[in-house]
PDB file of C-alpha atoms in Angstrom:
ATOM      1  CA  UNK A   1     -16.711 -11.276 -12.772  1.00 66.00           C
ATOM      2  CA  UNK A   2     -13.614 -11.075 -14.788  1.00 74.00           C
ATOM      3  CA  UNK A   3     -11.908  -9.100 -11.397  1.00 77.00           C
ATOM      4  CA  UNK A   4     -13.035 -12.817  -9.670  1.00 81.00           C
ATOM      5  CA  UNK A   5     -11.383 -14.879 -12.341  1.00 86.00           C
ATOM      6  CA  UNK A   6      -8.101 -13.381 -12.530  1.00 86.00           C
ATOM      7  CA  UNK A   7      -7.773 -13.212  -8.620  1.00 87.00           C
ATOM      8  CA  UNK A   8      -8.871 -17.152  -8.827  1.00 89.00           C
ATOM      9  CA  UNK A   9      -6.580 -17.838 -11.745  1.00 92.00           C
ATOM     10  CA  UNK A  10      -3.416 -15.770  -9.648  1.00 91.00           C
ATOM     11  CA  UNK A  11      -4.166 -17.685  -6.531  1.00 92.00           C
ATOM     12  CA  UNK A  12      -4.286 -21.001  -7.769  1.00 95.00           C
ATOM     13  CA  UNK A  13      -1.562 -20.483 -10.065  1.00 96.00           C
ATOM     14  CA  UNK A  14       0.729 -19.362  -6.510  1.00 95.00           C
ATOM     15  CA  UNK A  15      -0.444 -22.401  -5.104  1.00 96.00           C
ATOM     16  CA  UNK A  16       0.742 -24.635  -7.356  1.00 97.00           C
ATOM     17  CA  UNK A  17       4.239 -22.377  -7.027  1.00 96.00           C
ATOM     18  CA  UNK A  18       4.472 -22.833  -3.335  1.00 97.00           C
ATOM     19  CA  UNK A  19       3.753 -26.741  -3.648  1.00 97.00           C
ATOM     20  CA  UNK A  20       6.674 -27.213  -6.062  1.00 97.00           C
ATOM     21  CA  UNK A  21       8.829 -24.805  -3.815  1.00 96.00           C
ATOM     22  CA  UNK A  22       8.132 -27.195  -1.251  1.00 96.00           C
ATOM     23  CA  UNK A  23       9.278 -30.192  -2.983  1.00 96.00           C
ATOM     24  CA  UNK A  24      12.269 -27.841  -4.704  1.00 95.00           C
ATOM     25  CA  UNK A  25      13.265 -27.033  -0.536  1.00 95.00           C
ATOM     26  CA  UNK A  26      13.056 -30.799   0.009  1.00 94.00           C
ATOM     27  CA  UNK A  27      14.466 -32.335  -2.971  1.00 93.00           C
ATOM     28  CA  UNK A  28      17.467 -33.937  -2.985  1.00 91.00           C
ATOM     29  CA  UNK A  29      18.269 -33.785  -6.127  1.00 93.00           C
ATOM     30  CA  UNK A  30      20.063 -29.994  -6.174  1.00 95.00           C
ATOM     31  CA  UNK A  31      23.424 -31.117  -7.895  1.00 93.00           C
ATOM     32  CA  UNK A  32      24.393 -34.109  -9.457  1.00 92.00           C
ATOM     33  CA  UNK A  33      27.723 -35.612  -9.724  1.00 87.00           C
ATOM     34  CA  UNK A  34      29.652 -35.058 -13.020  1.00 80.00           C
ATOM     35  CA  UNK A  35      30.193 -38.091 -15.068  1.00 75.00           C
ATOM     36  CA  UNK A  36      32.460 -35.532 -17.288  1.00 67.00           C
ATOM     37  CA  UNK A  37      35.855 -37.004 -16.381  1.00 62.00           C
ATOM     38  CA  UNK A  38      34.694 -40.008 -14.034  1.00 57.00           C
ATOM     39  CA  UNK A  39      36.407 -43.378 -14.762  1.00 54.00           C
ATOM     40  CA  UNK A  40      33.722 -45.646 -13.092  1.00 56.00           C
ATOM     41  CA  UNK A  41      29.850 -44.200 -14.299  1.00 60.00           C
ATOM     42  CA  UNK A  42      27.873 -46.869 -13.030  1.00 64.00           C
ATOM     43  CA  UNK A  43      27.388 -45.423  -9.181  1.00 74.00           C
ATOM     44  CA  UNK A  44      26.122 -41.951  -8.899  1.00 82.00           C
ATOM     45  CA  UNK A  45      25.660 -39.240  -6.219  1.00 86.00           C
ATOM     46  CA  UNK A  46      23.696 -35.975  -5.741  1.00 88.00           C
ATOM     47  CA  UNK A  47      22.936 -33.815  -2.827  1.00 91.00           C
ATOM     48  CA  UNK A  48      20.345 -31.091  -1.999  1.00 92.00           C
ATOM     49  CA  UNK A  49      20.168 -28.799   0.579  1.00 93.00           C
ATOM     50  CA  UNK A  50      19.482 -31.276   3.874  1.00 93.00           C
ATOM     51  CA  UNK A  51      20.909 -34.681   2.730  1.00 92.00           C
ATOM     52  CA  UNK A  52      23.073 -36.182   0.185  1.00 90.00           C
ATOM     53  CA  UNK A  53      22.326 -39.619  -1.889  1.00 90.00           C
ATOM     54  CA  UNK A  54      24.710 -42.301  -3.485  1.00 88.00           C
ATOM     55  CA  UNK A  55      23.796 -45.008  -5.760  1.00 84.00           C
ATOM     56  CA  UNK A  56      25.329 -47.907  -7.337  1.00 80.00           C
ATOM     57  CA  UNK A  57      24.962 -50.499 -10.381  1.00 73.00           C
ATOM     58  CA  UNK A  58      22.575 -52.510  -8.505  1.00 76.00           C
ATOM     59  CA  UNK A  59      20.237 -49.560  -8.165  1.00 73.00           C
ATOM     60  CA  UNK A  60      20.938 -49.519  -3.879  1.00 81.00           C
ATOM     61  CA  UNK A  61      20.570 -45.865  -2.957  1.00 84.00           C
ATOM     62  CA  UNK A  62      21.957 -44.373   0.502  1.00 88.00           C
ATOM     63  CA  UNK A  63      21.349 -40.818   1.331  1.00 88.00           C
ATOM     64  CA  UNK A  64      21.953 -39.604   4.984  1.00 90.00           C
ATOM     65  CA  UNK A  65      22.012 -36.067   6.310  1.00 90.00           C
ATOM     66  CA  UNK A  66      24.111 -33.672   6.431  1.00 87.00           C
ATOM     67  CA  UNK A  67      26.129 -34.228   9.730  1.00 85.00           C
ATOM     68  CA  UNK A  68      27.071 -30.571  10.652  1.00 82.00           C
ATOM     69  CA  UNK A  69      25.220 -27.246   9.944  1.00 82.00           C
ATOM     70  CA  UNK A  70      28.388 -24.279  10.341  1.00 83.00           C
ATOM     71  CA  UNK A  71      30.619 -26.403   8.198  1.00 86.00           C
ATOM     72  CA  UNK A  72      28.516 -26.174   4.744  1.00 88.00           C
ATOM     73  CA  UNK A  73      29.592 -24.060   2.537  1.00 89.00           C
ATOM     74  CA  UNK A  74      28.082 -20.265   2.880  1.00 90.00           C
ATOM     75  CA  UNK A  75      25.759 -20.401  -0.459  1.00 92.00           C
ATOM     76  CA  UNK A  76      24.276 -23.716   1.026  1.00 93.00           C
ATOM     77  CA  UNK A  77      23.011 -21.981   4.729  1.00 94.00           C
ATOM     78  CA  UNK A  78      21.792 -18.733   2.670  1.00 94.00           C
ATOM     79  CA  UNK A  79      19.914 -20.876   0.333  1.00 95.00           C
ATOM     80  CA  UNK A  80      18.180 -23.073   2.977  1.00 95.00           C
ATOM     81  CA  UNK A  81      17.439 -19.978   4.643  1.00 96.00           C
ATOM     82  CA  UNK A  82      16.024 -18.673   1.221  1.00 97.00           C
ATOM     83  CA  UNK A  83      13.819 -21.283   0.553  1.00 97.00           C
ATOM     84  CA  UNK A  84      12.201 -21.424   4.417  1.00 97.00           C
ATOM     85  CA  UNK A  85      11.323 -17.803   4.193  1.00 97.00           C
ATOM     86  CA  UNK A  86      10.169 -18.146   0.851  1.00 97.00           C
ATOM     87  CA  UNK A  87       7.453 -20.813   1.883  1.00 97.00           C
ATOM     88  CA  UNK A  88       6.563 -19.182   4.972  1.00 97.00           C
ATOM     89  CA  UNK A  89       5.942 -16.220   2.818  1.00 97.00           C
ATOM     90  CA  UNK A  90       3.880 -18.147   0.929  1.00 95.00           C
ATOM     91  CA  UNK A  91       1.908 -19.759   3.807  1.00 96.00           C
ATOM     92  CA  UNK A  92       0.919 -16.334   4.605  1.00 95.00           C
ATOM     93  CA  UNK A  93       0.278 -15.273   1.070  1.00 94.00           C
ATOM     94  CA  UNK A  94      -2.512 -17.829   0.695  1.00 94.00           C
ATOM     95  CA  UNK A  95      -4.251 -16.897   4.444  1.00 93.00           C
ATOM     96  CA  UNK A  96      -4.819 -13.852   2.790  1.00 91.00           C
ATOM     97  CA  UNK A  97      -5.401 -14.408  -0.260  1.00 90.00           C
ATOM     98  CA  UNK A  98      -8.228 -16.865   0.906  1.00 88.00           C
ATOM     99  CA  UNK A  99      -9.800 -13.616   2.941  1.00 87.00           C
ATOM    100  CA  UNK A 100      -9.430 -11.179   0.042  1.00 83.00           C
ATOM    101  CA  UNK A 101     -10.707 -13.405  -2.575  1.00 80.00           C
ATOM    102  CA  UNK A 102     -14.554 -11.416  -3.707  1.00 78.00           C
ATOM    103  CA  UNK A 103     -16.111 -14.746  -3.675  1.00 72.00           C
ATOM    104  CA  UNK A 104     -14.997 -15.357   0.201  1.00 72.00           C
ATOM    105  CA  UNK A 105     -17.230 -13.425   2.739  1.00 73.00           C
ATOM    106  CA  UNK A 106     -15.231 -12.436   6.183  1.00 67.00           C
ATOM    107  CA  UNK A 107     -17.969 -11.014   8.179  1.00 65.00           C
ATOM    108  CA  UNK A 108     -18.614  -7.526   7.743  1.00 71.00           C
ATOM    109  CA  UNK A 109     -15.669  -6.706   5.627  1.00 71.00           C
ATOM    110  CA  UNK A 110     -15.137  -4.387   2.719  1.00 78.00           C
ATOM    111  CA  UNK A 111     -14.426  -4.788  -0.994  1.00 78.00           C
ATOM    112  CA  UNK A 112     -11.884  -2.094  -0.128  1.00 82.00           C
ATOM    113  CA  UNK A 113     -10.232  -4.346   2.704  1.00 81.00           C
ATOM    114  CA  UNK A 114     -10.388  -7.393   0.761  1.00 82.00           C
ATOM    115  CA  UNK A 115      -8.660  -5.639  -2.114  1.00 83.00           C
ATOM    116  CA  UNK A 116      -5.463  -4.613   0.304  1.00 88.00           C
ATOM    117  CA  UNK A 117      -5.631  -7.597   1.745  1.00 89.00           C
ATOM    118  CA  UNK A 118      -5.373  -9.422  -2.106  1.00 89.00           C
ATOM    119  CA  UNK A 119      -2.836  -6.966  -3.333  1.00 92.00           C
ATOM    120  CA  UNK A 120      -0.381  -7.359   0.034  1.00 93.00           C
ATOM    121  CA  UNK A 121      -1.407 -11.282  -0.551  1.00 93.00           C
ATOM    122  CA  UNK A 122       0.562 -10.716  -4.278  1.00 94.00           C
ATOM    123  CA  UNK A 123       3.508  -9.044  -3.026  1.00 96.00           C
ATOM    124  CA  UNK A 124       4.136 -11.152  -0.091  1.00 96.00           C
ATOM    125  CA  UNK A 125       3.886 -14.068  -3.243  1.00 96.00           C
ATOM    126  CA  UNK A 126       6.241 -12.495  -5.161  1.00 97.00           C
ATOM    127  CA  UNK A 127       9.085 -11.911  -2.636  1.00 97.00           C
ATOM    128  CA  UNK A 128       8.424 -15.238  -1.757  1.00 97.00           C
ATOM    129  CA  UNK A 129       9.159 -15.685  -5.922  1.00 97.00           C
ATOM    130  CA  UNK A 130      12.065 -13.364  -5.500  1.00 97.00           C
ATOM    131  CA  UNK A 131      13.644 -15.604  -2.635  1.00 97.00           C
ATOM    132  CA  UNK A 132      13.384 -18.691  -4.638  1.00 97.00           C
ATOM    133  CA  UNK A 133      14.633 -17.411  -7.856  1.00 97.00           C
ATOM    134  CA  UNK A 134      17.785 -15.991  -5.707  1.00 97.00           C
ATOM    135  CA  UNK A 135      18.514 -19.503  -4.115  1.00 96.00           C
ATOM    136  CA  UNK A 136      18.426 -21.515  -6.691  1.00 97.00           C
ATOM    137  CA  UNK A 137      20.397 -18.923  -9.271  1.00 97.00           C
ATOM    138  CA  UNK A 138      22.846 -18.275  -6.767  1.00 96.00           C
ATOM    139  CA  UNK A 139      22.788 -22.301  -5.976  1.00 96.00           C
ATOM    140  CA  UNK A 140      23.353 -22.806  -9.891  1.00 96.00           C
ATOM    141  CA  UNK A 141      25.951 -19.947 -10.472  1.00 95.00           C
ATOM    142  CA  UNK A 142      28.557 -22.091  -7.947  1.00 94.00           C
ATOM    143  CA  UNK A 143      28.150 -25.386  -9.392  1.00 93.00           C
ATOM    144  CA  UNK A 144      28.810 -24.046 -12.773  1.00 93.00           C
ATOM    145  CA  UNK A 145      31.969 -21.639 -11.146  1.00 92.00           C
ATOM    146  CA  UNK A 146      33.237 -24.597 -10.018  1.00 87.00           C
ATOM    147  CA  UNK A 147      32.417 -27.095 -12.882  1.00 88.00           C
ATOM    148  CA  UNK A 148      34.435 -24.820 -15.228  1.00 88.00           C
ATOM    149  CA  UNK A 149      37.403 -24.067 -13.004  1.00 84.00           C
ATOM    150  CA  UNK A 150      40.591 -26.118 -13.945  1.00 84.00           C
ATOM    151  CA  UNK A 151      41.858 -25.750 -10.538  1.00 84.00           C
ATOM    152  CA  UNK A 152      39.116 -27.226  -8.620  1.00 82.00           C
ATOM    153  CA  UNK A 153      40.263 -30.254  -6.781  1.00 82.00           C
ATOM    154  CA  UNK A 154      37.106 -31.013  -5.492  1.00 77.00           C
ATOM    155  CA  UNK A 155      34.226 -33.265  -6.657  1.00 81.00           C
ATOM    156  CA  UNK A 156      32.494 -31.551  -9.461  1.00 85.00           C
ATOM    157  CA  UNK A 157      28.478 -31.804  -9.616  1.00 88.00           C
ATOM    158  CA  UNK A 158      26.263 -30.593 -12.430  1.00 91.00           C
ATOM    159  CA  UNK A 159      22.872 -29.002 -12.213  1.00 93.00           C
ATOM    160  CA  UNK A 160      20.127 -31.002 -10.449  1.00 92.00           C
ATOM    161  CA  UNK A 161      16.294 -31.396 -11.520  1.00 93.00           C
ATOM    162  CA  UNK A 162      15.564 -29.756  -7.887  1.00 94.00           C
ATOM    163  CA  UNK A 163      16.814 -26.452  -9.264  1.00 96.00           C
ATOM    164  CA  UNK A 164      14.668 -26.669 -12.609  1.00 96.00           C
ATOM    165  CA  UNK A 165      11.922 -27.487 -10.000  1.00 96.00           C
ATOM    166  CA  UNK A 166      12.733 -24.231  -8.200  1.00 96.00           C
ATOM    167  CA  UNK A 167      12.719 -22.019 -11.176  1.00 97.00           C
ATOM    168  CA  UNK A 168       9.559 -23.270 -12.522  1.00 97.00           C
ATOM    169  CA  UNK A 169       8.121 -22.255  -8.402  1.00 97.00           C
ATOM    170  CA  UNK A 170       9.537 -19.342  -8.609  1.00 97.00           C
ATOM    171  CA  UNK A 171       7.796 -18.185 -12.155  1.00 97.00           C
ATOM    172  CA  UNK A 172       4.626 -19.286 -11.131  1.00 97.00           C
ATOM    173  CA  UNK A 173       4.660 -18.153  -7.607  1.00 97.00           C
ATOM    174  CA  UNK A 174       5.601 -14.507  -9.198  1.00 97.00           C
ATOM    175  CA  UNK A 175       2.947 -14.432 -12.157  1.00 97.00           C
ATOM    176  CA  UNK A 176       0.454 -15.915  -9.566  1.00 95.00           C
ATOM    177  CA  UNK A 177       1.166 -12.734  -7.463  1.00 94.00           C
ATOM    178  CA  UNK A 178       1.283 -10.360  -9.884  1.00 94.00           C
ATOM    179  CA  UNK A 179      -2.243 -11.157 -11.005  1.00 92.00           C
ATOM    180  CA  UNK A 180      -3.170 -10.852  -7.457  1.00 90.00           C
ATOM    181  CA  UNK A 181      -1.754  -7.284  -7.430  1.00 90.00           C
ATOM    182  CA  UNK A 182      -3.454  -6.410 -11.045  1.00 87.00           C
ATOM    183  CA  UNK A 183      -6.542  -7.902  -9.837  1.00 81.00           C
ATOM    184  CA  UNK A 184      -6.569  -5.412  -6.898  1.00 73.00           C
ATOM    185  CA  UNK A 185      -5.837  -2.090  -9.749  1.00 66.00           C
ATOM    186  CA  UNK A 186      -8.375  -3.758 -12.202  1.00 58.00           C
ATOM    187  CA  UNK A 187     -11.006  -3.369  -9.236  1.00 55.00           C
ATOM    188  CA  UNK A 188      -9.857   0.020  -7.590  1.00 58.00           C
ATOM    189  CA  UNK A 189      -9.558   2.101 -11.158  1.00 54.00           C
ATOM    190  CA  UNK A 190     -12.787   1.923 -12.180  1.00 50.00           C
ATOM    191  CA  UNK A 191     -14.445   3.438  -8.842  1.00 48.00           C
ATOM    192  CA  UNK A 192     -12.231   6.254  -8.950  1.00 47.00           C
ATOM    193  CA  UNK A 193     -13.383   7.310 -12.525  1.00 45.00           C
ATOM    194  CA  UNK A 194     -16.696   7.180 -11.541  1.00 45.00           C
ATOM    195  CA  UNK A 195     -16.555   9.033  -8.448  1.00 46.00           C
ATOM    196  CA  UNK A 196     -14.451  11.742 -10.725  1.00 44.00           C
ATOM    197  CA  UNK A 197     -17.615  11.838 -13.264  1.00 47.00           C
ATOM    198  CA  UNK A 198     -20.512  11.960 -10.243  1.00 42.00           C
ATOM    199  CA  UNK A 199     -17.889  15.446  -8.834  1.00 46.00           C
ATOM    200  CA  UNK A 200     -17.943  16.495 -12.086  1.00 50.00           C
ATOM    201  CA  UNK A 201     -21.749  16.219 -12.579  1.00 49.00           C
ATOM    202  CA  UNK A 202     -22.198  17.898  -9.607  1.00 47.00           C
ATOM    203  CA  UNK A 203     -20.227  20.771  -9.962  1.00 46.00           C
TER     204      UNK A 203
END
């Protein structure tokens, strides 16, 4: 019962972590403008990783898309690619996890299957966890290089809510799939101590 629980507990917990790396991949709300040295504070803009918003004193907001794909900068592609294998990662991790849960019943299939199928369910959720967490720190470590560079002529942005968002997927998207993979050990240790004591009985 308490193997059950924990698998439950891990899968829901990855669920909610690939929902909110969903919204992180579709958020546009990465980086924010600085207001640090701006004259005029009343407009505001902030971009994510498809589409980039302005808005002004009158509360108007404009976003449009990005208009080319090669001419963002290299971080940008490498984190979009990131985030889209980190939820189709997930997408698979929760197929699985469905069809190795103990309280699901697959036709004739074993505890023993179920319990790969769980623990390859938790480490597909965790590289998924992995991906985030490297997009969005990688994502974060350039907007602060270039917020604290004197020589950067460009437009400075600060950290967005989007990557907060990602780090909090990425956490429970990881924890999720590590109780997944414990859940799998918790079942398969206690069946091999028994069959040692039945050998040893018998011999």
């Amino acid at each position: 019962m308490a193997e059950v629980m924990v698998e439950v507990t891990g899968l829901f917990l990855a669920i909610v972590g690939w929902c909110l790396e969903s919204s992180c991949t579709n958020s546009a709300v990465w980086r924010v403008h600085s207001k640090a040295d701006a004259v005029v504070t009343s407009s505001s803009q902030y971009e994510g990783l498809w589409i980039t918003c302005a808005s002004n004193s009158l509360g108007a907001i404009q976003c449009q898309r990005y208009k080319t794909v090669l001419g963002l900068p290299g971080y940008v592609q490498t984190s979009r690619a990131l985030m889209i294998i980190a939820l189709l990662l997930g997408l698979a991790s929760i197929l699985l996890s469905v069809l190795g849960l103990k309280c699901t019943k697959m036709g004739s299939m074993t505890e023993q299957a179920k319990g790969k199928l769980t623990f390859t369910a938790g480490l597909l959720f965790i590289l998924s966890g992995v991906c985030v967490l490297t997009a969005v720190t990688w994502y974060a470590a350039r907007i602060v290089q270039e917020f604290n560079d004197p020589f950067y002529i460009g437009t400075k942005f600060e950290l967005g809510a989007g990557l907060y968002l990602g780090w909090a997927a990425a956490a429970l998207v990881i924890l999720g799939g590590g109780m997944l993979c414990g859940s799998f050990r918790r079942a398969s240790t206690p069946r091999n101590k028994r069959s040692v004591e039945i050998t040893q009985k018998v011999y």
